[in-house]
Coordinates of N, CA, C and O and ligand atoms in Angstrom, one line a residue:
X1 N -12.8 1.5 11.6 CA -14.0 2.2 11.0 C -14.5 1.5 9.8 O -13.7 1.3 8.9
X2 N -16.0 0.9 9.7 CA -16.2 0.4 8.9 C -17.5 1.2 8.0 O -18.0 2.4 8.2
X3 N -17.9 0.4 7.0 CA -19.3 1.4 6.5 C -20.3 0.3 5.8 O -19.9 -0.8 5.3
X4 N -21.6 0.8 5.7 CA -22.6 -0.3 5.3 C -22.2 0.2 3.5 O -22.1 1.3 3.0
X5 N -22.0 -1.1 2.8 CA -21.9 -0.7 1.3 C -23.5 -0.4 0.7 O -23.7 -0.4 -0.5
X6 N -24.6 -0.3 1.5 CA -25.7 -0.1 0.8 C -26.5 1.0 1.7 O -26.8 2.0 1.0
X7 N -26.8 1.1 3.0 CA -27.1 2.6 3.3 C -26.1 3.6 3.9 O -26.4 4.7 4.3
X8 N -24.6 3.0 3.9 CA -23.9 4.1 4.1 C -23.4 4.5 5.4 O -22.8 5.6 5.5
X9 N -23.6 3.9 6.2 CA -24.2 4.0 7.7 C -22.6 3.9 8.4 O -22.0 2.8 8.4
X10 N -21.8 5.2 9.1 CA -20.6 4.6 9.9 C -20.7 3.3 11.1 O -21.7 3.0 11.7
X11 N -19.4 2.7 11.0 CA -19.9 1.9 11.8 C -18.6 1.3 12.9 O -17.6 1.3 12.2
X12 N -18.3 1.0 14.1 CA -16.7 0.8 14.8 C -16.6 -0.4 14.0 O -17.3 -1.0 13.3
X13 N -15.3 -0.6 14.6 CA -14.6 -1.9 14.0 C -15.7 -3.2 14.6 O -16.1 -4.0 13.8
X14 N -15.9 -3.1 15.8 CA -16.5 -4.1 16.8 C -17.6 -4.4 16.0 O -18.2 -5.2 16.7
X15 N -18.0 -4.3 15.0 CA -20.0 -4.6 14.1 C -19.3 -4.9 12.9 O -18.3 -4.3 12.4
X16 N -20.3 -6.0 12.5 CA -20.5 -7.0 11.5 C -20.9 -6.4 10.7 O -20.2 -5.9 9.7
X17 N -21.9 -6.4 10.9 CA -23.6 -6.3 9.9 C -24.0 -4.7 10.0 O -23.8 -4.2 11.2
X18 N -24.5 -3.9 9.2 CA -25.2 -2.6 9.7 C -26.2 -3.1 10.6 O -26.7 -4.2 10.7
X19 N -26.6 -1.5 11.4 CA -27.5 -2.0 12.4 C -29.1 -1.2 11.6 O -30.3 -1.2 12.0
X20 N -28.6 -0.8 10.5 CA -29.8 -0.1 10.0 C -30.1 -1.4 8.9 O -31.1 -2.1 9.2
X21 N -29.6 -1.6 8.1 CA -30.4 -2.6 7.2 C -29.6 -4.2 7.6 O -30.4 -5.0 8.0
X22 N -29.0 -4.4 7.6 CA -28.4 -5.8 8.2 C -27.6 -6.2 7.1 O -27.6 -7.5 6.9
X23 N -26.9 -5.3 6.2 CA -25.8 -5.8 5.0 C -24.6 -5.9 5.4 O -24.1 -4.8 5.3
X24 N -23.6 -7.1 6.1 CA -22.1 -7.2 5.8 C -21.5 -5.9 6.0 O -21.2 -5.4 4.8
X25 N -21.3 -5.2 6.7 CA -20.0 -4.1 6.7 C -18.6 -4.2 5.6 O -18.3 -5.2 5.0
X26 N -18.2 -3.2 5.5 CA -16.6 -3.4 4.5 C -16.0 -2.1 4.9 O -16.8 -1.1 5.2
X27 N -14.5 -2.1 5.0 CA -13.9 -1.0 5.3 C -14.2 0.4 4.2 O -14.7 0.2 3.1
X28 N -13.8 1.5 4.7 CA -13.9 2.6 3.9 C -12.7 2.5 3.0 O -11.6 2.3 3.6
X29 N -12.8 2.6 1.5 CA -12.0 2.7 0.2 C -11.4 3.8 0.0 O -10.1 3.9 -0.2
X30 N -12.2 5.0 0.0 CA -11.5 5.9 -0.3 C -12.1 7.6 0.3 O -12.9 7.8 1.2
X31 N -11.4 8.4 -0.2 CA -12.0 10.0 0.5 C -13.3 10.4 0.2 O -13.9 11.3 0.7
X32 N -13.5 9.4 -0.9 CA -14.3 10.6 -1.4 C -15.7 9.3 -1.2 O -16.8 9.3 -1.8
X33 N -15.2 8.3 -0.2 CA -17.0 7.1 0.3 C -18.2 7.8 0.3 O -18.3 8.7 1.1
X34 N -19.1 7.7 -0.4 CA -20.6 8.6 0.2 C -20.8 8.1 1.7 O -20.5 6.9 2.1
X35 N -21.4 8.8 2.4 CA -21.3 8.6 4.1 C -22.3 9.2 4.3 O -22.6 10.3 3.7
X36 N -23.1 8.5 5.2 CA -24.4 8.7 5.6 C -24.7 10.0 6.7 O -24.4 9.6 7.8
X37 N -25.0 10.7 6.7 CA -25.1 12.0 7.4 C -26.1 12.3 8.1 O -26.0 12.6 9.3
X38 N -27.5 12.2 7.5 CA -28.4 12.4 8.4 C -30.1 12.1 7.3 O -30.3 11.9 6.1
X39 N -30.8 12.2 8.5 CA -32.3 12.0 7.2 C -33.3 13.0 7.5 O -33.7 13.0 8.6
X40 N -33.6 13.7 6.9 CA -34.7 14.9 7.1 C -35.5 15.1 5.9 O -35.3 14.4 4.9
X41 N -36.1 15.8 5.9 CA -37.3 16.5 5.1 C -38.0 17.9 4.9 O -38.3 18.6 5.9
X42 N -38.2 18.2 3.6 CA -39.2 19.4 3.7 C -38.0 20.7 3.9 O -36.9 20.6 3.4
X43 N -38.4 21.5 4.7 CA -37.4 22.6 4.8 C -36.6 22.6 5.1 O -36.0 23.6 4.7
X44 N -35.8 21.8 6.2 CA -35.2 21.0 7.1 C -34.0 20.9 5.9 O -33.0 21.5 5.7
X45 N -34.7 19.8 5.2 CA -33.6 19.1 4.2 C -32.7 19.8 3.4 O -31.7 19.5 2.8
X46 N -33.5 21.3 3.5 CA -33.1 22.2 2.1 C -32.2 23.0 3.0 O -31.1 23.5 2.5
X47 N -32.5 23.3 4.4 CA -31.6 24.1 5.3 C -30.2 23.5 5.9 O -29.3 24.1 6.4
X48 N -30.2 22.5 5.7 CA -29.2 21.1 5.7 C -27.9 21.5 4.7 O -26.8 22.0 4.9
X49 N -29.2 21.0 3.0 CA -28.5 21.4 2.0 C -28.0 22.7 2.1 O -26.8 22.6 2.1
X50 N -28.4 23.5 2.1 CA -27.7 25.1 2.1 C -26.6 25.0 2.9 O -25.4 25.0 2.4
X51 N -26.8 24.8 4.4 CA -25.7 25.0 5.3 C -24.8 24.0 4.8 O -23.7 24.5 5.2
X52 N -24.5 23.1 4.2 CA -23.0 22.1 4.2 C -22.6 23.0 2.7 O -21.5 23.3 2.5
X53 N -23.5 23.3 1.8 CA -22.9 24.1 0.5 C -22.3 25.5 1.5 O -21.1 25.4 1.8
X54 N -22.7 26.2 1.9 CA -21.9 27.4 2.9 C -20.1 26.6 3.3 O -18.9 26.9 3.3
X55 N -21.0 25.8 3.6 CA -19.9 25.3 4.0 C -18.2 24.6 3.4 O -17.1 24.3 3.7
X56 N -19.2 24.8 2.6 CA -18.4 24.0 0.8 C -17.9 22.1 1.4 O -16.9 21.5 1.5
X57 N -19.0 21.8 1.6 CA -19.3 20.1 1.5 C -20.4 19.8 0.7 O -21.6 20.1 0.8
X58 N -19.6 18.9 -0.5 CA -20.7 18.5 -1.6 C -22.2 17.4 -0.7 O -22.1 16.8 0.3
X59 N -22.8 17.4 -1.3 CA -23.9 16.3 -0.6 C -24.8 15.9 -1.5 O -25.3 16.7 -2.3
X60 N -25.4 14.2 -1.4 CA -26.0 13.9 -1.9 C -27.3 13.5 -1.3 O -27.4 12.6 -0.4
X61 N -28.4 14.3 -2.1 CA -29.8 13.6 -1.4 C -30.1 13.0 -1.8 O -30.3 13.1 -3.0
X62 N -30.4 11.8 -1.1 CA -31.1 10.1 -1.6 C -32.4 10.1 -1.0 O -32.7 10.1 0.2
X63 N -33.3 10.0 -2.3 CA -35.0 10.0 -1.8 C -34.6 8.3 -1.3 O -33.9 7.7 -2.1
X64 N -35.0 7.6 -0.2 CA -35.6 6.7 0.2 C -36.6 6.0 0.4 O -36.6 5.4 1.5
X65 N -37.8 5.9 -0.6 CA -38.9 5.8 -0.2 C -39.3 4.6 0.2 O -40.1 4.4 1.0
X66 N -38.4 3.4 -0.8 CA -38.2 2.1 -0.4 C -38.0 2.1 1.1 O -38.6 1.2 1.7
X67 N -37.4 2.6 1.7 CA -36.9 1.9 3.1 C -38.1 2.3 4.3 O -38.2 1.7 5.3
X68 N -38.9 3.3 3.8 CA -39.9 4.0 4.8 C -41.0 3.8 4.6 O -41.7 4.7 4.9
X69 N -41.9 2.4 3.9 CA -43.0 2.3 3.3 C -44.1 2.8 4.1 O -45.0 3.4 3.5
X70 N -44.0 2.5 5.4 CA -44.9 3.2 6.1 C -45.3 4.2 6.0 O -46.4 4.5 6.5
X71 N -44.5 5.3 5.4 CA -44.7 6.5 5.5 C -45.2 6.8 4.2 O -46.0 7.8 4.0
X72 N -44.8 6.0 3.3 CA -45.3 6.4 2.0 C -46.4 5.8 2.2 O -47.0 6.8 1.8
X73 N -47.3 5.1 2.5 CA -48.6 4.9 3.0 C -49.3 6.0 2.9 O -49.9 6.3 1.8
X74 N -49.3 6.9 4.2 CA -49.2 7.9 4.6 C -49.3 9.2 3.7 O -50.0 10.2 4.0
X75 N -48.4 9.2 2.6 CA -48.2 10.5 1.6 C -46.6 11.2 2.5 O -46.1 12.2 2.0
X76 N -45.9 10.3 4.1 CA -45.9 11.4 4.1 C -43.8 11.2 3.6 O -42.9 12.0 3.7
X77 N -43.8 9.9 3.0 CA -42.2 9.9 2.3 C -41.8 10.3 1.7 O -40.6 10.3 1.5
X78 N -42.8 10.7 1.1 CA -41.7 11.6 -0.9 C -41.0 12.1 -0.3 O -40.0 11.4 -0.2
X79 N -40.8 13.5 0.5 CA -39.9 14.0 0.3 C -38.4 13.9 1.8 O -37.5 14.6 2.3
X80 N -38.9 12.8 1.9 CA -37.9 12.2 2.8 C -36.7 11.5 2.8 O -36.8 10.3 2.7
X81 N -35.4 12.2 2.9 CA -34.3 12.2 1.9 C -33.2 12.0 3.0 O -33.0 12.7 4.0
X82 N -32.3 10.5 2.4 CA -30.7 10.9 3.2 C -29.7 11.5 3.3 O -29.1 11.1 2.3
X83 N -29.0 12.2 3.8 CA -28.3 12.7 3.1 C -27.1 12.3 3.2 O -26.8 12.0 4.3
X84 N -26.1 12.2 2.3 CA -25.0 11.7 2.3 C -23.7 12.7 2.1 O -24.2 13.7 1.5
X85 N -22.6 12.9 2.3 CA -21.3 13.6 2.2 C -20.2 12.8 1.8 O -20.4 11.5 1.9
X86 N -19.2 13.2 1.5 CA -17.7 12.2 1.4 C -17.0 11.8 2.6 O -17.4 12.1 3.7
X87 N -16.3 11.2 2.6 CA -15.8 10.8 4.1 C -15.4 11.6 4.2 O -15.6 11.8 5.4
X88 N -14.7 12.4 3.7 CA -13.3 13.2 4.0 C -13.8 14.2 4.6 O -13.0 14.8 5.4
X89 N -15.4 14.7 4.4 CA -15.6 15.7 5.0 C -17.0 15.4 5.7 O -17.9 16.2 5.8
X90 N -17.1 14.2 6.1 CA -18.1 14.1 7.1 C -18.1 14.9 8.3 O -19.1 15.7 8.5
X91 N -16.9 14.7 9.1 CA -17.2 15.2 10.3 C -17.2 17.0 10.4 O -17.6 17.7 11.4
X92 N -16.8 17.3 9.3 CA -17.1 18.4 9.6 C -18.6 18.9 9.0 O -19.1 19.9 9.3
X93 N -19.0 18.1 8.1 CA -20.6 18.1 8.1 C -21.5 17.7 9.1 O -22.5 18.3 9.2
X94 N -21.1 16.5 10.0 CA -21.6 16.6 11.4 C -21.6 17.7 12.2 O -22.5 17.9 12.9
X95 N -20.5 18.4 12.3 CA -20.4 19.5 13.0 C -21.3 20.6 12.6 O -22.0 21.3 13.4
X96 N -21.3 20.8 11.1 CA -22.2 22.0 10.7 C -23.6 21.5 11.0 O -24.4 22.4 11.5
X97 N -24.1 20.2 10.9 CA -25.3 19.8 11.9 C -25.7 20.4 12.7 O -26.7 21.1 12.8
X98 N -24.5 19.9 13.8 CA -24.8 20.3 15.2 C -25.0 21.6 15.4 O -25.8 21.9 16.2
X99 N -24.4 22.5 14.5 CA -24.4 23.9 14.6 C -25.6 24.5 14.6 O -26.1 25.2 15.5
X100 N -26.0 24.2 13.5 CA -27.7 24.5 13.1 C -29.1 23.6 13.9 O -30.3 23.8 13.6
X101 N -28.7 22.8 14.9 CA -29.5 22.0 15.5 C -30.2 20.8 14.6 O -31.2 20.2 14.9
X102 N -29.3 20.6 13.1 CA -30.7 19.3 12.8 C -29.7 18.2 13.8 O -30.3 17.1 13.9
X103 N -28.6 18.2 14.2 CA -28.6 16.5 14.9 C -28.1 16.7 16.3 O -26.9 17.1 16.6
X104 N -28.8 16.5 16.9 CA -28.5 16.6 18.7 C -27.3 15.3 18.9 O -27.3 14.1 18.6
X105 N -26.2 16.3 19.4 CA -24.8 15.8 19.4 C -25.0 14.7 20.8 O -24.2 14.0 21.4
X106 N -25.8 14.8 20.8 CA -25.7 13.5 22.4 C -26.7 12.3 22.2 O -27.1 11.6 23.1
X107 N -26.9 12.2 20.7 CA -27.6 11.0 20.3 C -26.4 10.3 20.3 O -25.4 10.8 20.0
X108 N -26.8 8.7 20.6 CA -25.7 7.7 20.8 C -25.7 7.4 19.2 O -26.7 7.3 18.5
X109 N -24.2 7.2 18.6 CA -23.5 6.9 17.6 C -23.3 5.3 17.6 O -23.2 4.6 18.6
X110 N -23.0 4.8 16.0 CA -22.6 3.3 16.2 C -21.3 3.2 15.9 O -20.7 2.1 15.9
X111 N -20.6 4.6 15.7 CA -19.3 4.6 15.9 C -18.7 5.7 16.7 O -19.4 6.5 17.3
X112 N -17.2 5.8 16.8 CA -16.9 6.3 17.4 C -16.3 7.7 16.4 O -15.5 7.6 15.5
X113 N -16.8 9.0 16.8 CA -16.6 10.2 16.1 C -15.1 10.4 16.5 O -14.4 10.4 15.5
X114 N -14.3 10.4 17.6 CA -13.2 10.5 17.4 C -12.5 10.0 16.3 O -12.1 10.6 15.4
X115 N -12.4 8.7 16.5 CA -12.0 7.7 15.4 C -12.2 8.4 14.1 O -11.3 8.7 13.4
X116 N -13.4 8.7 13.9 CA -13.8 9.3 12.5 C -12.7 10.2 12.3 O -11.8 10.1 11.5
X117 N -13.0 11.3 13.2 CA -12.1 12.9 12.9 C -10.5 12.6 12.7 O -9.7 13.1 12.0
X118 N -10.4 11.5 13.6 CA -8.8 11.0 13.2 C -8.7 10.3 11.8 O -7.7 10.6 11.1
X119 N -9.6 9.5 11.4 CA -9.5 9.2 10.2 C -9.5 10.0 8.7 O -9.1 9.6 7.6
X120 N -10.2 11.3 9.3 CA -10.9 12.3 8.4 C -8.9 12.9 7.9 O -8.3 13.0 6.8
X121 N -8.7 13.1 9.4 CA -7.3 13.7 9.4 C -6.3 13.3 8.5 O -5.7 14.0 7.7
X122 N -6.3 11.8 8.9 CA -5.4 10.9 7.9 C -5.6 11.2 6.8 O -4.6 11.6 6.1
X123 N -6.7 11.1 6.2 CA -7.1 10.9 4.6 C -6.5 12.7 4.0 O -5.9 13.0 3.0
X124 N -6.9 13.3 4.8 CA -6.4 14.4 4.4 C -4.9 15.1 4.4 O -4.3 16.0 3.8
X125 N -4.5 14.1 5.5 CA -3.3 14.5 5.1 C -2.3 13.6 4.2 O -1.1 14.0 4.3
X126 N -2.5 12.7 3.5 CA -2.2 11.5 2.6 C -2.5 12.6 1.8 O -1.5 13.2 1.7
X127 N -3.8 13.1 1.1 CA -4.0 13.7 0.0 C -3.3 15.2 0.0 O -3.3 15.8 -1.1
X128 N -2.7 15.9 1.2 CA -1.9 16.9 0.9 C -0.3 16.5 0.3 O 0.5 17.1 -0.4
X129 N -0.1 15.1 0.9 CA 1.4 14.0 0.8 C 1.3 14.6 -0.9 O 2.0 15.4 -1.6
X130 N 0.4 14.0 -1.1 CA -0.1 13.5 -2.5 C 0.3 15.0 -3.8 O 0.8 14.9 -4.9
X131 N -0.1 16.0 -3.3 CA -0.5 17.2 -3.9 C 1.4 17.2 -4.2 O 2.1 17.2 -5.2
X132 N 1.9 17.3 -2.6 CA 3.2 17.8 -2.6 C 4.2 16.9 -3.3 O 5.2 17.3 -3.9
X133 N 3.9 15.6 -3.2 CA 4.6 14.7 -4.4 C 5.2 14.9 -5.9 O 6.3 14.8 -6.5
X134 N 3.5 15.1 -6.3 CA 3.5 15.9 -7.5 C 3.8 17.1 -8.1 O 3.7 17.3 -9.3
X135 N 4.2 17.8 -7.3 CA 5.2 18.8 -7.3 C 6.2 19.2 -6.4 O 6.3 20.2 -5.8
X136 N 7.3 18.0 -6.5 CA 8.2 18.0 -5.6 C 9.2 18.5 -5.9 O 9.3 18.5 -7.1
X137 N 10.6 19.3 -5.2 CA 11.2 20.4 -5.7 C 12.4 19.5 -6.9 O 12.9 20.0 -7.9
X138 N 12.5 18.3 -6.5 CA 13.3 17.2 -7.7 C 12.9 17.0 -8.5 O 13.5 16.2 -9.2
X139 N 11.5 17.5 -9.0 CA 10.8 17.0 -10.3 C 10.9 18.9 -10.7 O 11.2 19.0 -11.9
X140 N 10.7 19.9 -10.2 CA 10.7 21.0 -10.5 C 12.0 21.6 -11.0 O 12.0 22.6 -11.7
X141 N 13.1 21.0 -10.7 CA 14.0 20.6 -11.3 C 14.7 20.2 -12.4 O 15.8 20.5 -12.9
X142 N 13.7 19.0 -12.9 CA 14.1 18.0 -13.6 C 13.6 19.1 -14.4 O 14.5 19.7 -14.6
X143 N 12.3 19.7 -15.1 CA 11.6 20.5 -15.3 C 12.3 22.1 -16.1 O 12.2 22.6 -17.3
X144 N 12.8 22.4 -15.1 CA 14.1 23.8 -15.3 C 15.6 23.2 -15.9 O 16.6 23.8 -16.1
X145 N 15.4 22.3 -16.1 CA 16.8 21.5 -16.6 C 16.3 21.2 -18.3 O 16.8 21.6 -19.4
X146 N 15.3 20.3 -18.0 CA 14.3 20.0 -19.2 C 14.2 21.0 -20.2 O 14.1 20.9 -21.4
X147 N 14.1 22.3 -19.3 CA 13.8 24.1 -20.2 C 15.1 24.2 -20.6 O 15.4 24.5 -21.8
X148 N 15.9 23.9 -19.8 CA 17.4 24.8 -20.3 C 18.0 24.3 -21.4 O 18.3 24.9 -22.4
X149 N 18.0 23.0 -21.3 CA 18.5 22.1 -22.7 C 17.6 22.3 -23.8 O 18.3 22.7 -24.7
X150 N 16.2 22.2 -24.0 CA 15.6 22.3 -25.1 C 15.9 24.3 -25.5 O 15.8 24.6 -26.7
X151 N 16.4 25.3 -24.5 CA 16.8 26.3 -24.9 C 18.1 26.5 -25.8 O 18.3 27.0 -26.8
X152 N 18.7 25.8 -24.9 CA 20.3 25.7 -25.5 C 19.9 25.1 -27.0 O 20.2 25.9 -27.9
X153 N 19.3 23.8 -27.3 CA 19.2 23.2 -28.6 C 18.5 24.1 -29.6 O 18.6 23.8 -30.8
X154 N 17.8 24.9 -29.3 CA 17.2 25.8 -30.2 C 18.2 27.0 -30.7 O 18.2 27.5 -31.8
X155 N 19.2 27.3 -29.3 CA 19.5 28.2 -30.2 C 21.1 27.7 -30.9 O 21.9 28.6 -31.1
X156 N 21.5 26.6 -31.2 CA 22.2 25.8 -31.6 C 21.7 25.8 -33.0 O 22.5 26.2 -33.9
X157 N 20.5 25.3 -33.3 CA 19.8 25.5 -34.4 C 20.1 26.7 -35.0 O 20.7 26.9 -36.0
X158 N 19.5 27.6 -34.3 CA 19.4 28.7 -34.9 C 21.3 29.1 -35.4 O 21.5 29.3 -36.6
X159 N 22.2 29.0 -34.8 CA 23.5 29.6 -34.9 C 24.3 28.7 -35.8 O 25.3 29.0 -36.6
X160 N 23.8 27.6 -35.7 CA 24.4 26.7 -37.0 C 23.4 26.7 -37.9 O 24.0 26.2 -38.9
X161 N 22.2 26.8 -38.3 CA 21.3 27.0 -39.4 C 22.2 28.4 -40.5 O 22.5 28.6 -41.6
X162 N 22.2 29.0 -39.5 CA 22.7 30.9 -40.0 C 24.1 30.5 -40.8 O 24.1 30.6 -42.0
X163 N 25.5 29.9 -39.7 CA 26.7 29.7 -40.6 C 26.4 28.6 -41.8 O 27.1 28.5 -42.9
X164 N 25.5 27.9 -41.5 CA 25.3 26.9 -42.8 C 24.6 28.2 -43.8 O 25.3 28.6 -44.7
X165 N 23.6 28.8 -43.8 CA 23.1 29.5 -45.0 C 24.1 30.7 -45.7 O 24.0 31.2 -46.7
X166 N 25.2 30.8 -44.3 CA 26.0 32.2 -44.9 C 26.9 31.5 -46.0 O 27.1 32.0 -47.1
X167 N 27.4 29.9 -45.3 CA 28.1 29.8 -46.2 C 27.9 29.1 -47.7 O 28.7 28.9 -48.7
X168 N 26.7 28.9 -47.4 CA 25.9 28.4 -48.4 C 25.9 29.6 -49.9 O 26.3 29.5 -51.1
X169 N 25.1 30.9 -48.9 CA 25.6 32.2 -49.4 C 26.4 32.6 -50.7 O 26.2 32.9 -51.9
X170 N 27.8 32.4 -49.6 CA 29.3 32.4 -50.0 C 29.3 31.4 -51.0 O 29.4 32.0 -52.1
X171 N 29.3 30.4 -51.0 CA 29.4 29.2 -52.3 C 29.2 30.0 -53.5 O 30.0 30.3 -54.3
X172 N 27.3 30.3 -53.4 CA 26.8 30.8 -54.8 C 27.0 32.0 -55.4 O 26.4 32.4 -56.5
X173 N 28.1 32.8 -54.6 CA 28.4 34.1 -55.4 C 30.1 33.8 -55.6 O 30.9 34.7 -55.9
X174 N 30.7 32.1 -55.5 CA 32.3 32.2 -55.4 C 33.1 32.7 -54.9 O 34.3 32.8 -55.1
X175 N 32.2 33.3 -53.5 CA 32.8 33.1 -52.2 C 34.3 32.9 -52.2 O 34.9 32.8 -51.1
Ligands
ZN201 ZN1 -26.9 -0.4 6.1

């Protein structure tokens, strides 16, 4: 699975170059890649936006006006926007697409969605690895051990502070 570093564009192992702008491909870095999702406009875009926030998938809209001059000709690019998601939750923003009809699931792809959803998988489950690492029951441990001792030494303090002042006490009255 690779990705265009400038429009974002999924792409299989088998391609070079994006097939949308013609920049060098590079593999995906990390979960949170901006990934190219879909392009719409107008109410469309806002119904898009809504449904992936429902959905709780962050998204970013990228006015492109550069890429569509023709249209800005026209008047008609301003508000013609890409939108992008994280990798991690692309495909299920593809899916909320489909749901709502902005992307007809039988348009041919330049990669392969399986691949993706397996990849999506991976990443997510590395980042649950991740969660449970950092709180792993040998560090939660280390932790309840870390409490008990700094307990014990306080009240050590406390029990030898007291016989030192009693006998301190004692001294000043000739104890
Ligand atoms: Zn590209």
């Amino acid at each position: 699975m690779k990705i265009c570093p400038r429009c974002k564009r999924l792409h299989s192992d088998t391609y070079t170059e994006c097939t949308e702008c013609g920049k060098p491909l590079r593999g995906i870095e990390s979960e949170n890649e901006e990934t190219y999702l879909i392009t719409a406009e107008g109410f469309e875009r806002e119904h898009i936006r809504a449904s992936l926030q429902d959905a709780g998938i962050p998204c970013v809209p990228r006015f492109r006006n550069d890429m569509y001059s023709s249209d800005e000709v026209t008047g008609k690019g301003t508000s013609l926007a890409e939108i992008n998601v994280p990798f991690s939750a692309f495909t299920k923003a593809y899916d909320t697409c489909v749901m709502i009809g902005a992307i007809d699931p039988e348009k041919p792809l330049t990669f392969d969605m399986d691949e993706a959803e397996k990849m999506c998988r991976e990443i997510g489950e590395k980042n649950k690895d991740k969660i449970k690492e950092e709180m792993s029951p040998s560090k939660r441990t280390t932790y309840k051990v870390l409490g008990a001792v700094l307990f014990l030494l306080l009240v050590a303090v406390v029990v030898w502070g007291t016989d030192f002042i009693t006998a301190w006490i004692k001294g000043l009255f000739g104890g």
